[in-house]
Amino acid sequence: MPAADPGAPAADDGLVADEHRALLRAAERLLDGVDRALGSLDDGSYGTCEVCGTSVDDRDLEEDPVLMRCPQHRGPRRE
Ligand SMILES: [Zn+2]
């Protein structure tokens, strides 16, 4: 493999910026989820649906510890 070309086309920068923005959005969603989960731990509602108060399955919480909704109110995952 040749060394990376320092004169690589600038078009690549756009792609990298897009990837960075996507990562940033994913990180922000994660932080938002952690924030809300911590808040629910504080007020004692952790593990219950934020919409209807139904308890969320432990196995679902193991998969996604910041899950804040029961299956009925979860809906399709937002991307
Ligand atoms: Zn619910």
mmCIF file of N, CA and C and ligand atoms in Angstrom:
data_model
loop_
_atom_site.group_PDB
_atom_site.id
_atom_site.type_symbol
_atom_site.label_atom_id
_atom_site.label_comp_id
_atom_site.label_asym_id
_atom_site.label_seq_id
_atom_site.Cartn_x
_atom_site.Cartn_y
_atom_site.Cartn_z
ATOM 1 N N MET A 1 0.848 -1.211 0.000
ATOM 2 C CA MET A 1 0.000 0.000 0.000
ATOM 3 C C MET A 1 0.876 1.252 0.000
ATOM 4 N N PRO A 2 0.580 2.190 -0.893
ATOM 5 C CA PRO A 2 1.310 3.470 -0.882
ATOM 6 C C PRO A 2 0.885 4.309 0.328
ATOM 7 N N ALA A 3 1.757 5.227 0.728
ATOM 8 C CA ALA A 3 1.404 6.106 1.843
ATOM 9 C C ALA A 3 0.244 6.997 1.430
ATOM 10 N N ALA A 4 -0.508 7.460 2.407
ATOM 11 C CA ALA A 4 -1.653 8.318 2.105
ATOM 12 C C ALA A 4 -1.196 9.541 1.330
ATOM 13 N N ASP A 5 -1.927 9.862 0.289
ATOM 14 C CA ASP A 5 -1.580 11.006 -0.552
ATOM 15 C C ASP A 5 -1.994 12.306 0.137
ATOM 16 N N PRO A 6 -0.989 13.133 0.461
ATOM 17 C CA PRO A 6 -1.312 14.389 1.167
ATOM 18 C C PRO A 6 -2.166 15.309 0.302
ATOM 19 N N GLY A 7 -2.130 15.068 -1.003
ATOM 20 C CA GLY A 7 -2.904 15.921 -1.906
ATOM 21 C C GLY A 7 -4.241 15.295 -2.268
ATOM 22 N N ALA A 8 -4.788 14.452 -1.395
ATOM 23 C CA ALA A 8 -6.067 13.797 -1.668
ATOM 24 C C ALA A 8 -7.147 14.840 -1.940
ATOM 25 N N PRO A 9 -8.100 14.491 -2.796
ATOM 26 C CA PRO A 9 -9.141 15.465 -3.156
ATOM 27 C C PRO A 9 -9.917 15.965 -1.942
ATOM 28 N N ALA A 10 -10.286 17.218 -1.976
ATOM 29 C CA ALA A 10 -10.979 17.835 -0.847
ATOM 30 C C ALA A 10 -12.375 17.261 -0.661
ATOM 31 N N ALA A 11 -12.894 16.583 -1.680
ATOM 32 C CA ALA A 11 -14.242 16.020 -1.586
ATOM 33 C C ALA A 11 -14.349 15.065 -0.404
ATOM 34 N N ASP A 12 -13.243 14.396 -0.061
ATOM 35 C CA ASP A 12 -13.235 13.472 1.075
ATOM 36 C C ASP A 12 -13.576 14.179 2.392
ATOM 37 N N ASP A 13 -13.184 15.434 2.484
ATOM 38 C CA ASP A 13 -13.445 16.181 3.720
ATOM 39 C C ASP A 13 -14.932 16.241 4.017
ATOM 40 N N GLY A 14 -15.731 16.379 2.981
ATOM 41 C CA GLY A 14 -17.182 16.424 3.171
ATOM 42 C C GLY A 14 -17.693 15.133 3.750
ATOM 43 N N LEU A 15 -17.187 14.020 3.230
ATOM 44 C CA LEU A 15 -17.612 12.716 3.738
ATOM 45 C C LEU A 15 -17.242 12.560 5.199
ATOM 46 N N VAL A 16 -16.008 12.932 5.524
ATOM 47 C CA VAL A 16 -15.553 12.814 6.907
ATOM 48 C C VAL A 16 -16.417 13.688 7.819
ATOM 49 N N ALA A 17 -16.722 14.899 7.357
ATOM 50 C CA ALA A 17 -17.551 15.796 8.162
ATOM 51 C C ALA A 17 -18.928 15.186 8.384
ATOM 52 N N ASP A 18 -19.484 14.568 7.340
ATOM 53 C CA ASP A 18 -20.785 13.908 7.487
ATOM 54 C C ASP A 18 -20.720 12.814 8.536
ATOM 55 N N GLU A 19 -19.644 12.019 8.486
ATOM 56 C CA GLU A 19 -19.487 10.937 9.454
ATOM 57 C C GLU A 19 -19.370 11.493 10.863
ATOM 58 N N HIS A 20 -18.621 12.570 10.997
ATOM 59 C CA HIS A 20 -18.462 13.191 12.317
ATOM 60 C C HIS A 20 -19.798 13.689 12.843
ATOM 61 N N ARG A 21 -20.569 14.303 11.956
ATOM 62 C CA ARG A 21 -21.879 14.809 12.393
ATOM 63 C C ARG A 21 -22.791 13.669 12.818
ATOM 64 N N ALA A 22 -22.754 12.549 12.065
ATOM 65 C CA ALA A 22 -23.597 11.400 12.401
ATOM 66 C C ALA A 22 -23.182 10.820 13.752
ATOM 67 N N LEU A 23 -21.867 10.730 13.981
ATOM 68 C CA LEU A 23 -21.365 10.218 15.255
ATOM 69 C C LEU A 23 -21.770 11.134 16.398
ATOM 70 N N LEU A 24 -21.679 12.436 16.131
ATOM 71 C CA LEU A 24 -22.022 13.415 17.141
ATOM 72 C C LEU A 24 -23.500 13.299 17.522
ATOM 73 N N ARG A 25 -24.347 13.144 16.502
ATOM 74 C CA ARG A 25 -25.781 12.996 16.772
ATOM 75 C C ARG A 25 -26.041 11.737 17.576
ATOM 76 N N ALA A 26 -25.360 10.632 17.229
ATOM 77 C CA ALA A 26 -25.543 9.374 17.950
ATOM 78 C C ALA A 26 -25.106 9.541 19.405
ATOM 79 N N ALA A 27 -23.984 10.234 19.609
ATOM 80 C CA ALA A 27 -23.474 10.448 20.965
ATOM 81 C C ALA A 27 -24.449 11.321 21.759
ATOM 82 N N GLU A 28 -25.008 12.330 21.085
ATOM 83 C CA GLU A 28 -25.956 13.213 21.779
ATOM 84 C C GLU A 28 -27.203 12.453 22.193
ATOM 85 N N ARG A 29 -27.688 11.555 21.303
ATOM 86 C CA ARG A 29 -28.870 10.751 21.645
ATOM 87 C C ARG A 29 -28.563 9.864 22.836
ATOM 88 N N LEU A 30 -27.368 9.283 22.839
ATOM 89 C CA LEU A 30 -26.969 8.393 23.924
ATOM 90 C C LEU A 30 -26.909 9.169 25.241
ATOM 91 N N LEU A 31 -26.282 10.348 25.196
ATOM 92 C CA LEU A 31 -26.164 11.169 26.395
ATOM 93 C C LEU A 31 -27.537 11.583 26.894
ATOM 94 N N ASP A 32 -28.429 11.919 25.967
ATOM 95 C CA ASP A 32 -29.780 12.307 26.332
ATOM 96 C C ASP A 32 -30.478 11.152 27.049
ATOM 97 N N GLY A 33 -30.288 9.931 26.508
ATOM 98 C CA GLY A 33 -30.900 8.751 27.117
ATOM 99 C C GLY A 33 -30.335 8.502 28.508
ATOM 100 N N VAL A 34 -29.014 8.642 28.647
ATOM 101 C CA VAL A 34 -28.367 8.427 29.945
ATOM 102 C C VAL A 34 -28.864 9.473 30.944
ATOM 103 N N ASP A 35 -28.969 10.715 30.471
ATOM 104 C CA ASP A 35 -29.469 11.798 31.312
ATOM 105 C C ASP A 35 -30.855 11.482 31.853
ATOM 106 N N ARG A 36 -31.724 11.043 30.963
ATOM 107 C CA ARG A 36 -33.094 10.750 31.384
ATOM 108 C C ARG A 36 -33.139 9.544 32.300
ATOM 109 N N ALA A 37 -32.291 8.528 32.010
ATOM 110 C CA ALA A 37 -32.256 7.344 32.860
ATOM 111 C C ALA A 37 -31.772 7.708 34.264
ATOM 112 N N LEU A 38 -30.755 8.578 34.332
ATOM 113 C CA LEU A 38 -30.246 9.014 35.645
ATOM 114 C C LEU A 38 -31.318 9.792 36.397
ATOM 115 N N GLY A 39 -32.056 10.635 35.661
ATOM 116 C CA GLY A 39 -33.136 11.393 36.290
ATOM 117 C C GLY A 39 -34.202 10.461 36.847
ATOM 118 N N SER A 40 -34.504 9.392 36.104
ATOM 119 C CA SER A 40 -35.538 8.472 36.568
ATOM 120 C C SER A 40 -35.045 7.651 37.753
ATOM 121 N N LEU A 41 -33.718 7.432 37.810
ATOM 122 C CA LEU A 41 -33.159 6.752 38.986
ATOM 123 C C LEU A 41 -33.349 7.643 40.207
ATOM 124 N N ASP A 42 -33.140 8.940 40.002
ATOM 125 C CA ASP A 42 -33.288 9.913 41.089
ATOM 126 C C ASP A 42 -34.709 9.945 41.622
ATOM 127 N N ASP A 43 -35.691 9.993 40.697
ATOM 128 C CA ASP A 43 -37.073 10.127 41.175
ATOM 129 C C ASP A 43 -37.763 8.766 41.355
ATOM 130 N N GLY A 44 -36.980 7.697 41.208
ATOM 131 C CA GLY A 44 -37.509 6.373 41.499
ATOM 132 C C GLY A 44 -38.363 5.757 40.412
ATOM 133 N N SER A 45 -38.370 6.376 39.229
ATOM 134 C CA SER A 45 -39.208 5.834 38.153
ATOM 135 C C SER A 45 -38.418 4.995 37.163
ATOM 136 N N TYR A 46 -37.138 4.742 37.474
ATOM 137 C CA TYR A 46 -36.323 3.959 36.542
ATOM 138 C C TYR A 46 -36.945 2.577 36.346
ATOM 139 N N GLY A 47 -36.982 2.130 35.082
ATOM 140 C CA GLY A 47 -37.532 0.810 34.792
ATOM 141 C C GLY A 47 -39.024 0.830 34.544
ATOM 142 N N THR A 48 -39.611 2.037 34.517
ATOM 143 C CA THR A 48 -41.021 2.138 34.182
ATOM 144 C C THR A 48 -41.174 3.026 32.952
ATOM 145 N N CYS A 49 -42.233 2.782 32.185
ATOM 146 C CA CYS A 49 -42.495 3.536 30.976
ATOM 147 C C CYS A 49 -42.763 4.999 31.316
ATOM 148 N N GLU A 50 -42.076 5.911 30.601
ATOM 149 C CA GLU A 50 -42.243 7.342 30.883
ATOM 150 C C GLU A 50 -43.608 7.851 30.421
ATOM 151 N N VAL A 51 -44.311 7.045 29.605
ATOM 152 C CA VAL A 51 -45.629 7.466 29.123
ATOM 153 C C VAL A 51 -46.738 6.955 30.032
ATOM 154 N N CYS A 52 -46.745 5.642 30.300
ATOM 155 C CA CYS A 52 -47.872 5.060 31.027
ATOM 156 C C CYS A 52 -47.492 4.514 32.398
ATOM 157 N N GLY A 53 -46.182 4.437 32.718
ATOM 158 C CA GLY A 53 -45.790 3.987 34.045
ATOM 159 C C GLY A 53 -45.708 2.477 34.202
ATOM 160 N N THR A 54 -46.013 1.738 33.132
ATOM 161 C CA THR A 54 -45.879 0.279 33.170
ATOM 162 C C THR A 54 -44.416 -0.084 33.367
ATOM 163 N N SER A 55 -44.137 -1.135 34.161
ATOM 164 C CA SER A 55 -42.731 -1.496 34.341
ATOM 165 C C SER A 55 -42.187 -2.128 33.073
ATOM 166 N N VAL A 56 -40.951 -1.748 32.767
ATOM 167 C CA VAL A 56 -40.270 -2.241 31.567
ATOM 168 C C VAL A 56 -39.559 -3.541 31.913
ATOM 169 N N ASP A 57 -39.660 -4.511 31.011
ATOM 170 C CA ASP A 57 -39.065 -5.829 31.235
ATOM 171 C C ASP A 57 -37.575 -5.738 31.547
ATOM 172 N N ASP A 58 -37.142 -6.477 32.577
ATOM 173 C CA ASP A 58 -35.726 -6.482 32.970
ATOM 174 C C ASP A 58 -34.810 -6.891 31.832
ATOM 175 N N ARG A 59 -35.280 -7.872 31.024
ATOM 176 C CA ARG A 59 -34.429 -8.323 29.920
ATOM 177 C C ARG A 59 -34.243 -7.221 28.888
ATOM 178 N N ASP A 60 -35.303 -6.410 28.678
ATOM 179 C CA ASP A 60 -35.190 -5.284 27.750
ATOM 180 C C ASP A 60 -34.213 -4.251 28.298
ATOM 181 N N LEU A 61 -34.243 -4.061 29.607
ATOM 182 C CA LEU A 61 -33.339 -3.093 30.238
ATOM 183 C C LEU A 61 -31.889 -3.569 30.178
ATOM 184 N N GLU A 62 -31.726 -4.891 30.219
ATOM 185 C CA GLU A 62 -30.358 -5.412 30.108
ATOM 186 C C GLU A 62 -29.801 -5.113 28.730
ATOM 187 N N GLU A 63 -30.672 -5.235 27.723
ATOM 188 C CA GLU A 63 -30.250 -4.960 26.353
ATOM 189 C C GLU A 63 -30.010 -3.474 26.151
ATOM 190 N N ASP A 64 -30.896 -2.666 26.712
ATOM 191 C CA ASP A 64 -30.825 -1.223 26.522
ATOM 192 C C ASP A 64 -31.134 -0.534 27.850
ATOM 193 N N PRO A 65 -30.082 -0.288 28.653
ATOM 194 C CA PRO A 65 -30.268 0.234 30.015
ATOM 195 C C PRO A 65 -30.940 1.602 30.071
ATOM 196 N N VAL A 66 -30.961 2.311 28.953
ATOM 197 C CA VAL A 66 -31.585 3.636 28.998
ATOM 198 C C VAL A 66 -32.971 3.619 28.358
ATOM 199 N N LEU A 67 -33.506 2.419 28.220
ATOM 200 C CA LEU A 67 -34.844 2.261 27.679
ATOM 201 C C LEU A 67 -35.849 2.901 28.642
ATOM 202 N N MET A 68 -36.665 3.820 28.131
ATOM 203 C CA MET A 68 -37.570 4.541 29.019
ATOM 204 C C MET A 68 -39.037 4.277 28.697
ATOM 205 N N ARG A 69 -39.295 3.282 27.845
ATOM 206 C CA ARG A 69 -40.676 3.050 27.456
ATOM 207 C C ARG A 69 -41.021 1.567 27.378
ATOM 208 N N CYS A 70 -42.286 1.246 27.640
ATOM 209 C CA CYS A 70 -42.774 -0.112 27.492
ATOM 210 C C CYS A 70 -42.888 -0.419 25.996
ATOM 211 N N PRO A 71 -43.028 -1.715 25.639
ATOM 212 C CA PRO A 71 -43.090 -2.074 24.211
ATOM 213 C C PRO A 71 -44.199 -1.320 23.469
ATOM 214 N N GLN A 72 -45.298 -1.045 24.166
ATOM 215 C CA GLN A 72 -46.421 -0.383 23.527
ATOM 216 C C GLN A 72 -46.094 1.057 23.120
ATOM 217 N N HIS A 73 -45.310 1.737 23.928
ATOM 218 C CA HIS A 73 -45.003 3.146 23.656
ATOM 219 C C HIS A 73 -43.635 3.358 23.039
ATOM 220 N N ARG A 74 -42.917 2.247 22.826
ATOM 221 C CA ARG A 74 -41.566 2.354 22.277
ATOM 222 C C ARG A 74 -41.600 2.780 20.816
ATOM 223 N N GLY A 75 -42.489 2.131 20.066
ATOM 224 C CA GLY A 75 -42.604 2.454 18.652
ATOM 225 C C GLY A 75 -41.357 2.071 17.893
ATOM 226 N N PRO A 76 -41.325 2.416 16.620
ATOM 227 C CA PRO A 76 -40.141 2.119 15.822
ATOM 228 C C PRO A 76 -38.967 2.969 16.298
ATOM 229 N N ARG A 77 -37.776 2.385 16.249
ATOM 230 C CA ARG A 77 -36.593 3.139 16.673
ATOM 231 C C ARG A 77 -36.361 4.321 15.753
ATOM 232 N N ARG A 78 -36.129 5.469 16.358
ATOM 233 C CA ARG A 78 -35.824 6.655 15.533
ATOM 234 C C ARG A 78 -34.354 6.649 15.183
ATOM 235 N N GLU A 79 -34.081 7.003 13.954
ATOM 236 C CA GLU A 79 -32.663 7.078 13.547
ATOM 237 C C GLU A 79 -32.298 8.487 13.220
HETATM 238 ZN ZN ZN B 1 -46.079 2.699 28.099
#
